[in-house]
PDB file of C-alpha atoms and ligand atoms in Angstrom:
ATOM      1  CA  UNK A   1      94.190  96.226  46.926  1.00 41.00           C
ATOM      2  CA  UNK A   2      97.576  96.653  49.325  1.00 41.00           C
ATOM      3  CA  UNK A   3      97.029  99.470  51.514  1.00 42.00           C
ATOM      4  CA  UNK A   4      99.630 101.824  51.978  1.00 44.00           C
ATOM      5  CA  UNK A   5     100.347 102.793  54.967  1.00 78.00           C
ATOM      6  CA  UNK A   6     102.687 102.940  58.237  1.00 96.00           C
ATOM      7  CA  UNK A   7     101.388 101.403  61.418  1.00 98.00           C
ATOM      8  CA  UNK A   8     101.278 102.727  64.653  1.00 98.00           C
ATOM      9  CA  UNK A   9     100.784 101.152  68.348  1.00 98.00           C
ATOM     10  CA  UNK A  10     100.847 102.831  70.964  1.00 98.00           C
ATOM     11  CA  UNK A  11     101.290 101.236  74.408  1.00 98.00           C
ATOM     12  CA  UNK A  12     101.870 101.952  78.310  1.00 98.00           C
ATOM     13  CA  UNK A  13     102.011  98.242  80.430  1.00 97.00           C
ATOM     14  CA  UNK A  14     102.996  94.605  79.944  1.00 97.00           C
ATOM     15  CA  UNK A  15     102.436  94.978  75.461  1.00 98.00           C
ATOM     16  CA  UNK A  16     101.209  90.942  75.777  1.00 98.00           C
ATOM     17  CA  UNK A  17      98.961  92.257  72.244  1.00 98.00           C
ATOM     18  CA  UNK A  18     101.848  94.252  70.721  1.00 98.00           C
ATOM     19  CA  UNK A  19     104.028  91.000  71.075  1.00 98.00           C
ATOM     20  CA  UNK A  20     100.819  89.308  69.715  1.00 98.00           C
ATOM     21  CA  UNK A  21     100.641  91.421  67.135  1.00 98.00           C
ATOM     22  CA  UNK A  22     104.455  91.649  66.431  1.00 98.00           C
ATOM     23  CA  UNK A  23     104.759  87.108  65.995  1.00 98.00           C
ATOM     24  CA  UNK A  24     101.703  87.266  63.699  1.00 98.00           C
ATOM     25  CA  UNK A  25     103.712  89.745  61.897  1.00 98.00           C
ATOM     26  CA  UNK A  26     101.815  92.707  61.404  1.00 98.00           C
ATOM     27  CA  UNK A  27     104.314  95.273  59.733  1.00 97.00           C
ATOM     28  CA  UNK A  28     104.096  97.619  62.501  1.00 98.00           C
ATOM     29  CA  UNK A  29     106.767 101.133  61.822  1.00 98.00           C
ATOM     30  CA  UNK A  30     106.414 102.542  65.169  1.00 98.00           C
ATOM     31  CA  UNK A  31     105.358 101.630  68.970  1.00 98.00           C
ATOM     32  CA  UNK A  32     104.868 105.085  70.889  1.00 98.00           C
ATOM     33  CA  UNK A  33     104.402 104.625  74.714  1.00 98.00           C
ATOM     34  CA  UNK A  34     103.590 107.452  77.460  1.00 98.00           C
ATOM     35  CA  UNK A  35     105.940 105.688  79.930  1.00 98.00           C
ATOM     36  CA  UNK A  36     108.841 103.289  80.334  1.00 97.00           C
ATOM     37  CA  UNK A  37     106.793 100.233  80.070  1.00 98.00           C
ATOM     38  CA  UNK A  38     107.652  95.741  79.240  1.00 98.00           C
ATOM     39  CA  UNK A  39     105.595  97.341  75.851  1.00 98.00           C
ATOM     40  CA  UNK A  40     108.581  99.673  74.618  1.00 98.00           C
ATOM     41  CA  UNK A  41     111.323  97.308  75.869  1.00 98.00           C
ATOM     42  CA  UNK A  42     109.352  94.412  73.468  1.00 98.00           C
ATOM     43  CA  UNK A  43     109.469  96.918  70.284  1.00 98.00           C
ATOM     44  CA  UNK A  44     113.209  98.207  71.124  1.00 98.00           C
ATOM     45  CA  UNK A  45     113.838  93.778  71.239  1.00 98.00           C
ATOM     46  CA  UNK A  46     111.910  93.671  68.169  1.00 98.00           C
ATOM     47  CA  UNK A  47     114.058  96.091  66.476  1.00 98.00           C
ATOM     48  CA  UNK A  48     111.028  98.257  66.148  1.00 98.00           C
ATOM     49  CA  UNK A  49     111.282 102.047  66.301  1.00 98.00           C
ATOM     50  CA  UNK A  50     110.184 102.620  69.835  1.00 98.00           C
ATOM     51  CA  UNK A  51     109.461 106.523  71.159  1.00 98.00           C
ATOM     52  CA  UNK A  52     108.861 107.368  74.130  1.00 98.00           C
ATOM     53  CA  UNK A  53     106.782 110.553  75.019  1.00 98.00           C
ATOM     54  CA  UNK A  54     107.084 110.576  78.026  1.00 97.00           C
ATOM     55  CA  UNK A  55     103.624 112.177  80.265  1.00 95.00           C
ATOM     56  CA  UNK A  56     104.882 113.808  83.393  1.00 87.00           C
ATOM     57  CA  UNK A  57     101.349 115.051  84.783  1.00 92.00           C
ATOM     58  CA  UNK A  58      98.795 112.632  85.708  1.00 93.00           C
ATOM     59  CA  UNK A  59      97.325 114.907  88.137  1.00 94.00           C
ATOM     60  CA  UNK A  60      94.368 117.171  86.952  1.00 93.00           C
ATOM     61  CA  UNK A  61      96.586 120.052  85.443  1.00 93.00           C
ATOM     62  CA  UNK A  62      97.459 117.210  82.530  1.00 96.00           C
ATOM     63  CA  UNK A  63      98.048 119.516  79.583  1.00 97.00           C
ATOM     64  CA  UNK A  64      96.130 116.824  77.095  1.00 97.00           C
ATOM     65  CA  UNK A  65      95.642 119.097  73.898  1.00 97.00           C
ATOM     66  CA  UNK A  66     100.039 119.355  74.182  1.00 97.00           C
ATOM     67  CA  UNK A  67     100.440 115.963  74.687  1.00 98.00           C
ATOM     68  CA  UNK A  68      98.362 114.809  72.053  1.00 98.00           C
ATOM     69  CA  UNK A  69      99.724 117.557  69.494  1.00 98.00           C
ATOM     70  CA  UNK A  70     103.634 116.452  70.813  1.00 98.00           C
ATOM     71  CA  UNK A  71     102.616 112.996  69.539  1.00 98.00           C
ATOM     72  CA  UNK A  72     100.271 113.383  65.940  1.00 98.00           C
ATOM     73  CA  UNK A  73     103.733 115.098  65.384  1.00 97.00           C
ATOM     74  CA  UNK A  74     106.151 111.479  66.302  1.00 97.00           C
ATOM     75  CA  UNK A  75     103.462 109.762  64.599  1.00 97.00           C
ATOM     76  CA  UNK A  76     103.620 112.072  61.783  1.00 95.00           C
ATOM     77  CA  UNK A  77     107.241 111.898  61.826  1.00 94.00           C
ATOM     78  CA  UNK A  78     106.776 108.151  60.833  1.00 95.00           C
ATOM     79  CA  UNK A  79     104.403 108.656  58.490  1.00 94.00           C
ATOM     80  CA  UNK A  80     101.522 106.909  60.108  1.00 96.00           C
ATOM     81  CA  UNK A  81      98.258 105.816  58.430  1.00 95.00           C
ATOM     82  CA  UNK A  82      97.122 103.550  61.145  1.00 97.00           C
ATOM     83  CA  UNK A  83      97.140 104.148  64.816  1.00 98.00           C
ATOM     84  CA  UNK A  84      96.344 101.113  67.250  1.00 98.00           C
ATOM     85  CA  UNK A  85      96.195 101.197  71.356  1.00 98.00           C
ATOM     86  CA  UNK A  86      96.916  98.336  72.674  1.00 98.00           C
ATOM     87  CA  UNK A  87      96.761  98.885  76.647  1.00 97.00           C
ATOM     88  CA  UNK A  88      97.618 102.589  75.923  1.00 98.00           C
ATOM     89  CA  UNK A  89      96.004 104.978  79.042  1.00 96.00           C
ATOM     90  CA  UNK A  90      95.976 108.360  78.151  1.00 97.00           C
ATOM     91  CA  UNK A  91      92.633 109.686  76.964  1.00 96.00           C
ATOM     92  CA  UNK A  92      93.953 111.781  74.138  1.00 97.00           C
ATOM     93  CA  UNK A  93      92.216 114.929  72.720  1.00 97.00           C
ATOM     94  CA  UNK A  94      89.853 115.181  70.415  1.00 97.00           C
ATOM     95  CA  UNK A  95      92.666 117.534  67.915  1.00 97.00           C
ATOM     96  CA  UNK A  96      93.950 113.428  67.522  1.00 98.00           C
ATOM     97  CA  UNK A  97      90.716 112.162  66.132  1.00 97.00           C
ATOM     98  CA  UNK A  98      90.683 115.047  63.654  1.00 95.00           C
ATOM     99  CA  UNK A  99      94.334 114.277  62.519  1.00 95.00           C
ATOM    100  CA  UNK A 100      93.705 110.378  61.600  1.00 95.00           C
ATOM    101  CA  UNK A 101      89.796 110.353  61.191  1.00 93.00           C
ATOM    102  CA  UNK A 102      88.730 107.031  61.372  1.00 94.00           C
ATOM    103  CA  UNK A 103      92.473 105.349  61.666  1.00 96.00           C
ATOM    104  CA  UNK A 104      92.599 104.974  65.168  1.00 97.00           C
ATOM    105  CA  UNK A 105      91.770 101.893  66.619  1.00 98.00           C
ATOM    106  CA  UNK A 106      91.616 100.388  70.413  1.00 98.00           C
ATOM    107  CA  UNK A 107      90.817  96.761  72.218  1.00 98.00           C
ATOM    108  CA  UNK A 108      88.717  97.131  75.340  1.00 98.00           C
ATOM    109  CA  UNK A 109      88.615  94.618  77.411  1.00 98.00           C
ATOM    110  CA  UNK A 110      85.113  94.275  77.801  1.00 98.00           C
ATOM    111  CA  UNK A 111      81.457  93.612  75.380  1.00 98.00           C
ATOM    112  CA  UNK A 112      81.023  97.311  74.409  1.00 98.00           C
ATOM    113  CA  UNK A 113      78.651  99.087  75.376  1.00 98.00           C
ATOM    114  CA  UNK A 114      78.742  97.133  78.098  1.00 98.00           C
ATOM    115  CA  UNK A 115      81.896  98.208  80.695  1.00 98.00           C
ATOM    116  CA  UNK A 116      83.216 101.355  79.585  1.00 98.00           C
ATOM    117  CA  UNK A 117      86.499 102.705  81.216  1.00 96.00           C
ATOM    118  CA  UNK A 118      89.712 101.703  83.092  1.00 94.00           C
ATOM    119  CA  UNK A 119      87.853  98.906  85.494  1.00 97.00           C
ATOM    120  CA  UNK A 120      86.136  96.714  82.610  1.00 98.00           C
ATOM    121  CA  UNK A 121      86.848  93.522  83.818  1.00 98.00           C
ATOM    122  CA  UNK A 122      86.204  94.304  87.736  1.00 98.00           C
ATOM    123  CA  UNK A 123      82.916  95.810  86.481  1.00 98.00           C
ATOM    124  CA  UNK A 124      81.557  92.980  84.583  1.00 98.00           C
ATOM    125  CA  UNK A 125      82.609  90.681  87.132  1.00 98.00           C
ATOM    126  CA  UNK A 126      80.789  93.072  90.476  1.00 98.00           C
ATOM    127  CA  UNK A 127      77.716  93.089  87.914  1.00 98.00           C
ATOM    128  CA  UNK A 128      77.632  89.005  87.878  1.00 98.00           C
ATOM    129  CA  UNK A 129      78.208  88.544  83.854  1.00 98.00           C
ATOM    130  CA  UNK A 130      78.055  85.364  83.003  1.00 98.00           C
ATOM    131  CA  UNK A 131      80.106  86.524  79.658  1.00 98.00           C
ATOM    132  CA  UNK A 132      82.115  88.863  79.072  1.00 98.00           C
ATOM    133  CA  UNK A 133      85.045  89.806  75.938  1.00 98.00           C
ATOM    134  CA  UNK A 134      86.815  92.502  73.991  1.00 98.00           C
ATOM    135  CA  UNK A 135      85.755  94.594  72.105  1.00 98.00           C
ATOM    136  CA  UNK A 136      87.992  95.534  68.368  1.00 98.00           C
ATOM    137  CA  UNK A 137      86.695  99.116  67.638  1.00 98.00           C
ATOM    138  CA  UNK A 138      87.360 102.424  65.995  1.00 97.00           C
ATOM    139  CA  UNK A 139      88.204 105.079  68.830  1.00 97.00           C
ATOM    140  CA  UNK A 140      86.670 108.436  69.414  1.00 96.00           C
ATOM    141  CA  UNK A 141      86.992 111.443  71.298  1.00 95.00           C
ATOM    142  CA  UNK A 142      84.635 109.794  73.266  1.00 95.00           C
ATOM    143  CA  UNK A 143      85.608 107.063  75.854  1.00 94.00           C
ATOM    144  CA  UNK A 144      85.021 103.294  74.401  1.00 94.00           C
ATOM    145  CA  UNK A 145      82.986 104.468  71.936  1.00 94.00           C
ATOM    146  CA  UNK A 146      83.195 104.216  68.097  1.00 94.00           C
ATOM    147  CA  UNK A 147      81.732 101.905  65.593  1.00 96.00           C
ATOM    148  CA  UNK A 148      82.879  97.967  66.482  1.00 97.00           C
ATOM    149  CA  UNK A 149      84.832  95.903  64.566  1.00 97.00           C
ATOM    150  CA  UNK A 150      85.273  92.925  66.364  1.00 98.00           C
ATOM    151  CA  UNK A 151      84.219  91.142  69.159  1.00 98.00           C
ATOM    152  CA  UNK A 152      85.426  87.860  71.108  1.00 98.00           C
ATOM    153  CA  UNK A 153      83.321  86.020  74.000  1.00 98.00           C
ATOM    154  CA  UNK A 154      84.433  85.602  76.947  1.00 98.00           C
ATOM    155  CA  UNK A 155      82.915  83.290  79.782  1.00 98.00           C
ATOM    156  CA  UNK A 156      83.311  84.180  84.008  1.00 98.00           C
ATOM    157  CA  UNK A 157      84.415  80.888  85.565  1.00 97.00           C
ATOM    158  CA  UNK A 158      83.570  80.413  89.179  1.00 95.00           C
ATOM    159  CA  UNK A 159      86.015  81.728  91.315  1.00 96.00           C
ATOM    160  CA  UNK A 160      87.401  84.131  88.826  1.00 98.00           C
ATOM    161  CA  UNK A 161      89.248  86.933  90.153  1.00 98.00           C
ATOM    162  CA  UNK A 162      89.384  90.299  87.524  1.00 98.00           C
ATOM    163  CA  UNK A 163      93.121  88.654  87.083  1.00 98.00           C
ATOM    164  CA  UNK A 164      92.057  85.326  85.965  1.00 98.00           C
ATOM    165  CA  UNK A 165      89.275  87.145  84.028  1.00 98.00           C
ATOM    166  CA  UNK A 166      91.544  89.657  82.351  1.00 98.00           C
ATOM    167  CA  UNK A 167      93.918  87.048  81.244  1.00 98.00           C
ATOM    168  CA  UNK A 168      91.616  84.702  79.563  1.00 98.00           C
ATOM    169  CA  UNK A 169      90.109  88.345  77.784  1.00 98.00           C
ATOM    170  CA  UNK A 170      93.522  88.935  76.275  1.00 98.00           C
ATOM    171  CA  UNK A 171      94.708  85.626  75.003  1.00 98.00           C
ATOM    172  CA  UNK A 172      91.320  86.040  72.984  1.00 98.00           C
ATOM    173  CA  UNK A 173      92.584  90.171  71.733  1.00 98.00           C
ATOM    174  CA  UNK A 174      96.026  88.009  70.934  1.00 98.00           C
ATOM    175  CA  UNK A 175      94.232  86.223  68.584  1.00 98.00           C
ATOM    176  CA  UNK A 176      91.119  88.710  67.577  1.00 98.00           C
ATOM    177  CA  UNK A 177      93.801  92.066  67.042  1.00 98.00           C
ATOM    178  CA  UNK A 178      96.582  90.953  64.767  1.00 98.00           C
ATOM    179  CA  UNK A 179      93.684  89.763  62.694  1.00 98.00           C
ATOM    180  CA  UNK A 180      91.956  93.204  62.680  1.00 98.00           C
ATOM    181  CA  UNK A 181      95.022  94.775  61.468  1.00 98.00           C
ATOM    182  CA  UNK A 182      96.206  92.309  58.966  1.00 97.00           C
ATOM    183  CA  UNK A 183      92.913  92.628  57.354  1.00 96.00           C
ATOM    184  CA  UNK A 184      92.767  96.569  57.704  1.00 95.00           C
ATOM    185  CA  UNK A 185      96.162  96.475  56.208  1.00 94.00           C
ATOM    186  CA  UNK A 186      95.545  93.773  53.336  1.00 92.00           C
ATOM    187  CA  UNK A 187      92.517  95.362  52.325  1.00 87.00           C
ATOM    188  CA  UNK A 188      90.439  93.135  53.416  1.00 88.00           C
ATOM    189  CA  UNK A 189      88.540  95.024  55.843  1.00 87.00           C
ATOM    190  CA  UNK A 190      87.441  98.656  54.969  1.00 85.00           C
ATOM    191  CA  UNK A 191      87.165 101.306  57.332  1.00 88.00           C
ATOM    192  CA  UNK A 192      84.630 103.315  57.018  1.00 82.00           C
ATOM    193  CA  UNK A 193      85.091 107.090  55.377  1.00 76.00           C
ATOM    194  CA  UNK A 194      83.914 108.660  58.497  1.00 76.00           C
ATOM    195  CA  UNK A 195      82.696 108.577  62.135  1.00 75.00           C
ATOM    196  CA  UNK A 196      79.274 106.972  62.296  1.00 71.00           C
TER     197      UNK A 196
HETATM  198  C1  GRF B 201      94.148  94.908  77.043  1.00 71.12           C
HETATM  199  O1  GRF B 201      93.057  93.814  78.010  1.00 71.12           O
HETATM  200  C2  GRF B 201      93.344  95.884  76.382  1.00 71.12           C
HETATM  201  O2  GRF B 201      92.359  96.125  76.307  1.00 71.12           O
HETATM  202  C3  GRF B 201      93.096  97.274  77.527  1.00 71.12           C
HETATM  203  O3  GRF B 201      95.075  97.085  78.227  1.00 71.12           O
HETATM  204  C4  GRF B 201      95.183  94.988  77.944  1.00 71.12           C
HETATM  205  C5  GRF B 201      96.695  95.212  77.684  1.00 71.12           C
HETATM  206  O4  GRF B 201      97.388  94.538  77.513  1.00 71.12           O
HETATM  207  N1  GRF B 201      92.533  98.221  77.098  1.00 71.12           N
HETATM  208  P1  GRF B 201      98.799  94.496  77.674  1.00 71.12           P
HETATM  209  O5  GRF B 201      99.280  95.578  78.164  1.00 71.12           O
HETATM  210  O6  GRF B 201      98.982  93.885  75.643  1.00 71.12           O
HETATM  211  O7  GRF B 201      99.130  92.411  78.233  1.00 71.12           O
END
């Protein structure tokens, strides 16, 4: 059964995973960025509606609830039924997950529950891990938490830096995330009805 839902991708950076999602012909209704970034240009060049919802404040006074409300409004305007974060660097308030339920996904560059947070690749290296990878999971109001949908493993090589290791992890993310999204959109993969 075809699930009728618009897919929104949230981005902040390079956008190589967004690029892979587009290349794999996953239908993307809108791309929203919290800053000017290469990912936004990728969406524009692909002719996908691209919205810049600029985050002006990265300090302690950031109005997280206000930003989340504006983002929810933009996504609803585009009839979004599934949200995929792909390198999106703003942590959203819980109202976002109330609005979209389990239909918010994220990709994280570690084998969760190991190495949560913004420095997952460097942290895996520093811990002396011989293996790490990526996790596609349902996003919740808790950082890098939520049900795990798929994981891909990557071996840590001698001489790896955070950059070389992250790039090999991203190669796996570029294959895995589009596939998970395709499976959900085609109804081959059922998301749970509610958060575990
Ligand atoms: C990915 O490794 C993702 O897991 C992390 O940010 C990176 C995004 O890469 N959250 P890109 O911007 O798509 O190249």
